[in-house]
Protein backbone atom coordinates (compact mmCIF):
# COMPACT_ATOMS: atom_id res chain seq x y z
CA MET A 1 11.27 -13.94 35.56
CA SER A 2 11.24 -16.63 32.90
CA THR A 3 8.70 -16.13 30.20
CA ASN A 4 6.32 -18.85 29.21
CA VAL A 5 4.31 -17.75 26.18
CA PRO A 6 2.04 -19.84 23.96
CA SER A 7 4.14 -21.02 21.05
CA GLU A 8 1.65 -22.79 18.81
CA ARG A 9 3.17 -21.34 15.70
CA GLN A 10 3.56 -23.86 12.95
CA SER A 11 4.08 -21.69 9.87
CA GLY A 12 3.95 -18.66 12.15
CA ASP A 13 0.29 -19.15 13.13
CA LEU A 14 -1.11 -17.54 16.26
CA PRO A 15 -2.70 -19.56 19.06
CA GLU A 16 -6.48 -19.20 18.94
CA ILE A 17 -6.52 -18.28 22.63
CA ALA A 18 -3.48 -16.67 24.26
CA VAL A 19 -3.56 -15.46 27.85
CA LEU A 20 -0.58 -13.58 29.28
CA PHE A 21 0.06 -12.05 32.68
CA PHE A 22 2.68 -9.28 32.85
CA ASP A 23 4.50 -8.30 36.02
CA GLY A 24 5.14 -4.70 34.91
CA GLN A 25 8.94 -5.22 34.92
CA GLY A 26 9.45 -6.93 31.56
CA GLY A 27 8.43 -10.43 32.59
CA ALA A 28 5.38 -12.44 31.62
CA ARG A 29 3.78 -15.82 32.10
CA SER A 30 1.04 -17.62 30.23
CA GLY A 31 -2.27 -18.59 31.76
CA LYS A 32 -5.80 -19.70 31.00
CA LEU A 33 -9.10 -17.93 30.54
CA GLU A 34 -10.33 -19.33 33.83
CA GLN A 35 -7.63 -17.40 35.68
CA LEU A 36 -8.85 -14.03 34.38
CA VAL A 37 -11.02 -11.98 36.70
CA PRO A 38 -12.70 -8.62 36.02
CA PRO A 39 -10.23 -5.85 36.89
CA SER A 40 -10.88 -3.86 40.00
CA THR A 41 -10.50 -0.10 40.01
CA ASP A 42 -9.08 -0.35 43.55
CA CYS A 43 -6.38 -2.82 42.55
CA ARG A 44 -2.88 -1.41 43.14
CA GLU A 45 -0.91 -4.52 42.24
CA PRO A 46 1.62 -3.99 39.43
CA GLY A 47 1.19 -5.61 36.08
CA PHE A 48 -1.72 -6.36 33.78
CA SER A 49 -3.12 -9.15 31.63
CA TRP A 50 -3.49 -9.57 27.88
CA VAL A 51 -5.85 -12.05 26.31
CA HIS A 52 -5.72 -12.41 22.53
CA LEU A 53 -8.56 -14.39 20.95
CA HIS A 54 -9.49 -15.75 17.56
CA ARG A 55 -12.97 -14.42 16.82
CA GLU A 56 -14.17 -17.68 15.27
CA ASN A 57 -13.23 -19.78 18.30
CA SER A 58 -16.38 -20.82 20.16
CA SER A 59 -14.71 -20.65 23.57
CA ALA A 60 -13.43 -17.18 22.81
CA GLN A 61 -16.88 -15.99 21.74
CA GLU A 62 -18.42 -17.42 24.88
CA TRP A 63 -15.79 -15.78 27.09
CA LEU A 64 -16.29 -12.39 25.39
CA GLN A 65 -19.96 -12.47 26.27
CA LYS A 66 -19.17 -13.21 29.93
CA CYS A 67 -16.12 -11.02 30.60
CA ASN A 68 -18.02 -8.02 31.91
CA LEU A 69 -17.61 -5.91 28.78
CA ASP A 70 -20.11 -3.40 27.47
CA SER A 71 -22.00 -4.64 24.40
CA PHE A 72 -20.60 -1.66 22.45
CA VAL A 73 -17.07 -2.93 23.11
CA VAL A 74 -17.92 -6.53 22.23
CA ASP A 75 -19.53 -5.43 18.96
CA ALA A 76 -16.47 -3.33 18.08
CA LEU A 77 -14.12 -6.23 18.78
CA SER A 78 -16.23 -8.66 16.76
CA ALA A 79 -17.17 -6.43 13.80
CA GLU A 80 -16.80 -7.93 10.34
CA GLU A 81 -15.26 -4.84 8.72
CA THR A 82 -13.14 -2.30 10.55
CA ARG A 83 -10.93 0.70 9.88
CA PRO A 84 -8.14 1.99 12.11
CA ARG A 85 -9.64 4.13 14.86
CA CYS A 86 -9.52 4.92 18.56
CA THR A 87 -12.62 5.39 20.68
CA VAL A 88 -12.54 6.09 24.40
CA HIS A 89 -15.35 4.33 26.26
CA GLY A 90 -15.57 4.79 30.00
CA SER A 91 -12.19 4.13 31.59
CA GLY A 92 -10.84 2.24 28.58
CA ALA A 93 -10.29 2.66 24.86
CA ILE A 94 -11.07 0.67 21.74
CA LEU A 95 -8.09 0.68 19.40
CA ILE A 96 -8.23 -0.91 15.96
CA LEU A 97 -5.02 -1.20 13.94
CA ARG A 98 -4.09 -2.81 10.64
CA GLY A 99 -0.96 -4.48 9.29
CA VAL A 100 0.19 -5.70 5.90
CA ASN A 101 -0.84 -9.23 4.98
CA LEU A 102 2.33 -11.34 4.85
CA ASN A 103 0.59 -14.71 4.92
CA PRO A 104 1.60 -17.14 2.13
CA GLY A 105 -0.18 -16.47 -1.15
CA ALA A 106 -1.77 -13.23 0.10
CA GLU A 107 -1.52 -9.71 -1.25
CA PRO A 108 0.26 -7.31 1.16
CA GLU A 109 -2.34 -4.60 0.56
CA ASP A 110 -5.09 -6.93 1.84
CA MET A 111 -4.40 -5.54 5.29
CA ILE A 112 -5.31 -7.46 8.44
CA SER A 113 -6.94 -5.88 11.45
CA THR A 114 -6.21 -6.39 15.11
CA ARG A 115 -8.79 -5.11 17.60
CA LEU A 116 -7.89 -4.13 21.17
CA TRP A 117 -9.83 -3.12 24.24
CA ILE A 118 -7.37 -1.43 26.60
CA GLU A 119 -7.85 -0.75 30.29
CA GLU A 120 -5.47 -0.07 33.16
CA LYS A 121 -5.20 -3.70 34.21
CA ARG A 122 -6.13 -5.68 31.11
CA VAL A 123 -5.96 -5.72 27.34
CA ILE A 124 -8.36 -7.81 25.28
CA GLY A 125 -7.46 -8.43 21.67
CA VAL A 126 -9.44 -10.12 18.91
CA TRP A 127 -8.09 -11.30 15.56
CA ILE A 128 -9.65 -12.90 12.49
CA ARG A 129 -6.58 -13.65 10.36
CA PRO A 130 -3.06 -14.19 11.77
CA LEU A 131 -0.82 -11.13 11.76
CA LYS A 132 2.97 -11.45 11.67
CA ALA A 133 3.46 -8.36 13.83
CA VAL A 134 1.52 -9.96 16.70
CA ARG A 135 3.66 -13.06 16.35
CA ASP A 136 6.73 -10.82 16.54
CA LEU A 137 5.41 -9.37 19.79
CA PHE A 138 4.93 -12.86 21.22
CA ASP A 139 8.53 -13.67 20.23
CA ALA A 140 9.78 -10.55 22.02
CA ILE A 141 7.84 -11.56 25.14
CA GLU A 142 9.44 -15.01 24.97
CA SER A 143 12.82 -13.23 24.97
CA ASN A 144 11.97 -11.47 28.26
CA ARG A 145 11.23 -8.18 26.52
CA ALA A 146 7.60 -7.98 27.57
CA PRO A 147 5.61 -4.74 27.75
CA VAL A 148 5.56 -3.08 31.15
CA SER A 149 2.14 -1.44 30.77
CA PRO A 150 -0.91 -1.52 28.47
CA GLY A 151 0.32 1.67 26.78
CA ASP A 152 3.73 0.07 26.22
CA LEU A 153 2.03 -2.97 24.68
CA VAL A 154 0.18 -0.73 22.21
CA ALA A 155 3.40 1.10 21.31
CA LYS A 156 5.35 -2.14 20.79
CA LEU A 157 2.59 -3.59 18.64
CA ALA A 158 2.27 -0.41 16.54
CA LEU A 159 6.05 -0.30 16.00
CA ARG A 160 6.08 -3.92 14.87
CA LEU A 161 3.23 -3.23 12.47
CA ALA A 162 5.39 -0.46 11.00
CA ASP A 163 8.44 -2.75 10.90
CA ARG A 164 6.49 -5.33 8.93
CA ALA A 165 5.15 -2.70 6.50
CA GLU A 166 8.57 -1.17 5.73
CA PRO A 167 9.90 -4.02 3.49
CA THR A 168 6.70 -3.96 1.41
CA ILE A 169 6.98 -0.20 0.91
CA ALA A 170 10.71 -0.50 0.15
CA SER A 171 9.88 -3.11 -2.49
CA LEU A 172 7.41 -0.69 -4.10
CA ASN A 173 10.15 1.96 -4.19
CA GLU A 174 12.55 -0.46 -5.87
CA ARG A 175 9.97 -1.38 -8.51
CA ILE A 176 9.37 2.31 -9.20
CA ASP A 177 13.15 2.82 -9.55
CA VAL A 178 13.30 0.04 -12.17
CA LEU A 179 10.49 1.64 -14.17
CA GLU A 180 12.17 5.05 -14.01
CA GLU A 181 15.45 3.58 -15.28
CA SER A 182 13.68 1.90 -18.17
CA LEU A 183 12.17 5.26 -19.17
CA LEU A 184 15.58 6.94 -19.02
CA GLU A 185 16.76 4.29 -21.50
CA ASP A 186 13.86 5.26 -23.82
CA ASP A 187 12.05 2.00 -23.15
CA VAL A 188 8.47 3.20 -23.64
CA ASN A 189 7.20 -0.35 -23.34
CA ALA A 190 7.39 -0.23 -19.53
CA SER A 191 4.73 -2.60 -18.27
CA LYS A 192 1.48 -0.75 -17.67
CA ASP A 193 0.28 -3.74 -15.65
CA THR A 194 3.28 -3.45 -13.30
CA LEU A 195 2.74 0.28 -12.91
CA ALA A 196 -0.95 -0.20 -12.23
CA ASP A 197 -0.17 -2.87 -9.62
CA ILE A 198 2.28 -0.54 -7.84
CA ARG A 199 -0.23 2.30 -7.78
CA ARG A 200 -3.03 0.05 -6.55
CA THR A 201 -0.88 -1.40 -3.76
CA ALA A 202 0.39 2.01 -2.64
CA ILE A 203 -3.08 3.58 -2.65
CA THR A 204 -4.66 0.67 -0.75
CA ILE A 205 -2.00 0.59 1.99
CA ARG A 206 -2.02 4.39 2.26
CA ARG A 207 -5.78 4.31 2.78
CA TYR A 208 -5.14 2.62 6.14
CA MET A 209 -1.85 4.28 7.14
CA PHE A 210 -3.12 7.78 7.82
CA PRO A 211 -6.21 6.64 9.76
CA GLN A 212 -3.83 4.42 11.76
CA ARG A 213 -1.67 7.45 12.54
CA ASP A 214 -4.77 9.35 13.63
CA ALA A 215 -5.87 6.44 15.83
CA LEU A 216 -2.48 6.29 17.59
CA THR A 217 -2.36 10.08 17.97
CA THR A 218 -5.86 10.08 19.45
CA PHE A 219 -4.94 7.32 21.88
CA GLU A 220 -1.79 9.22 22.90
CA ILE A 221 -3.57 12.49 23.68
CA GLU A 222 -6.67 11.06 25.36
CA ASP A 223 -7.13 11.81 29.05
CA LEU A 224 -6.55 8.27 30.33
CA PRO A 225 -4.93 8.49 33.77
CA TRP A 226 -3.22 5.10 33.50
CA LEU A 227 -1.20 6.20 30.44
CA THR A 228 2.23 7.29 31.67
CA ASP A 229 4.44 9.91 30.04
CA ARG A 230 6.70 7.12 28.83
CA ASP A 231 3.72 5.35 27.25
CA ARG A 232 2.63 8.53 25.49
CA SER A 233 6.16 9.13 24.21
CA ARG A 234 6.44 5.61 22.77
CA ILE A 235 2.99 5.82 21.18
CA ARG A 236 3.94 9.20 19.68
CA GLU A 237 7.06 7.58 18.23
CA ALA A 238 4.94 4.82 16.68
CA ALA A 239 2.59 7.41 15.19
CA ASP A 240 5.59 9.22 13.66
CA ARG A 241 6.77 5.97 12.09
CA VAL A 242 3.35 5.40 10.57
CA THR A 243 3.34 9.00 9.30
CA ARG A 244 6.68 8.48 7.55
CA LEU A 245 5.37 5.31 5.93
CA GLY A 246 2.29 7.18 4.75
CA GLU A 247 4.48 9.90 3.27
CA GLU A 248 6.56 7.25 1.48
CA LEU A 249 3.36 5.86 -0.01
CA ASP A 250 2.37 9.36 -1.13
CA SER A 251 5.75 9.68 -2.83
CA ILE A 252 5.35 6.29 -4.53
CA ARG A 253 1.89 7.20 -5.76
CA ASP A 254 3.12 10.54 -7.13
CA ARG A 255 6.14 8.93 -8.82
CA ALA A 256 3.89 6.32 -10.39
CA GLN A 257 1.66 9.08 -11.76
CA VAL A 258 4.69 10.89 -13.22
CA ILE A 259 5.91 7.67 -14.87
CA HIS A 260 2.43 7.07 -16.28
CA ASP A 261 2.37 10.59 -17.73
CA GLN A 262 5.85 10.11 -19.21
CA ILE A 263 4.83 6.85 -20.85
CA ILE A 264 1.78 8.53 -22.36
CA ASP A 265 3.88 11.50 -23.55
CA LYS A 266 6.52 9.27 -25.15
CA ARG A 267 3.91 7.16 -26.88
CA SER A 268 2.12 10.27 -28.11
CA GLU A 269 5.40 11.67 -29.38
CA THR A 270 6.15 8.45 -31.22
CA MET A 271 2.67 8.40 -32.72
CA ASN A 272 2.93 12.05 -33.78
CA ARG A 273 6.29 11.42 -35.44
CA ARG A 274 4.89 8.50 -37.39
CA MET A 275 1.83 10.49 -38.40
CA PHE A 276 4.09 13.35 -39.55
CA VAL A 277 6.11 11.01 -41.78
CA LEU A 278 2.88 9.63 -43.20
CA SER A 279 1.62 13.18 -43.85
CA VAL A 280 4.83 14.14 -45.67
CA VAL A 281 4.68 11.04 -47.84
CA THR A 282 1.04 11.76 -48.60
CA ALA A 283 1.85 15.40 -49.45
CA ILE A 284 4.61 14.31 -51.85
CA PHE A 285 2.62 11.66 -53.67
CA LEU A 286 -0.68 13.52 -53.84
CA PRO A 287 0.32 15.82 -56.77
CA LEU A 288 2.27 13.00 -58.38
CA GLY A 289 -0.77 10.77 -58.19
CA LEU A 290 -2.95 13.53 -59.59
CA LEU A 291 -0.60 13.98 -62.57
CA THR A 292 -0.32 10.29 -63.34
CA GLY A 293 -4.09 9.99 -62.98
CA LEU A 294 -4.65 12.71 -65.56
CA LEU A 295 -2.21 11.06 -67.95
CA GLY A 296 -3.88 7.72 -67.46
CA ILE A 297 -7.42 8.67 -68.44
CA ASN A 298 -8.67 6.81 -71.49
CA VAL A 299 -9.63 9.76 -73.74
CA GLY A 300 -8.11 11.38 -76.83
CA GLY A 301 -5.72 14.33 -76.74
CA ILE A 302 -3.20 12.93 -74.26
CA PRO A 303 0.13 14.66 -75.18
CA GLY A 304 3.05 12.48 -76.20
CA THR A 305 0.96 9.58 -77.39
CA GLY A 306 3.11 9.14 -80.50
CA ASN A 307 6.42 10.08 -78.92
CA PRO A 308 8.61 7.07 -77.94
CA TRP A 309 10.37 9.21 -75.30
CA ALA A 310 7.17 10.43 -73.66
CA PHE A 311 7.24 7.85 -70.81
CA LEU A 312 10.81 8.73 -69.85
CA ILE A 313 9.99 12.43 -70.06
CA VAL A 314 7.00 11.97 -67.72
CA CYS A 315 9.12 9.90 -65.28
CA GLY A 316 11.78 12.61 -65.27
CA LEU A 317 9.11 15.26 -64.71
CA LEU A 318 7.68 13.30 -61.77
CA LEU A 319 11.15 12.82 -60.29
CA PHE A 320 11.87 16.53 -60.63
CA LEU A 321 8.52 17.44 -59.08
CA GLY A 322 9.09 15.08 -56.14
CA SER A 323 12.60 16.43 -55.56
CA ALA A 324 11.29 20.00 -55.66
CA GLN A 325 8.68 19.13 -53.03
CA LEU A 326 11.29 17.57 -50.75
CA TRP A 327 13.47 20.69 -51.09
CA LEU A 328 10.50 22.92 -50.34
CA PHE A 329 9.49 20.90 -47.23
CA LYS A 330 13.06 21.07 -45.88
CA ARG A 331 13.24 24.80 -46.61
CA LEU A 332 10.02 25.34 -44.68
CA GLY A 333 11.36 23.31 -41.75
CA MET A 334 8.85 20.51 -42.16
CA MET A 335 11.58 17.88 -42.50
CA ARG A 336 14.92 17.42 -40.79
């Protein structure tokens, strides 16, 4: 079946209201909100529908209030702040996922949520900011690779969220590699700002990755009769991908901490070496300064006052004393 999917995507934007009808065999067609009817538990027709709405759209808000959803579900779909989670409610499930922010001028760690209400015959999604992974799913549907069930739709979306996160995490790994190489070359001036940015990004993304894994795992093991074994297997695969990404972020965070400790150690070592040199110089000149101070006091009885060679004798004595101190410090292992 040819696929006709909303393609309002200048600069990759999502349509504010997208309605899709799936035939359960990989095909899909677009529709309108007026064509959607509340699903019947007695319906045995194959396929399901997916409506994806922009929360700020007035028509979408009006439809949400009239689509026969429990107020708990509507509130969850419309909440201002969300974290990845899965909550079974009646015969359906609320699933909230997050993806990296790849919109122009945005920070990847400012992760974007997508909220789904999933039933046997329909999926209702709500978004606030456009998410590239959802656009990727629309593109796949346009290529006649549509989901065959609600569980398959969740798995495909979760896998695309992971696909979109992988380049960002790979970039963090490359930046960590550069910092490690600079330390191996004894460059202790590795940018602390860069290191702090890497750690902040890794920690922020990680904060959502593991809850997202838990949400997918919960959805996979819940006793929902319309989830097939194939659906559960695909969702489990998506959860494993998210787990690997979370472990990569753990590794990046740990490597960043090691680099930070190495920078501190190298700077402390450099400071200690400089302080040691200053201490040796002070130790050498302290007795010399004391001697010259005694000879410089303006009182009678200073030896050598009438001797024309007295100054040279004193200079020779100071040179000998300084040399003797240097020899003693080297003998005691204080200098190398």
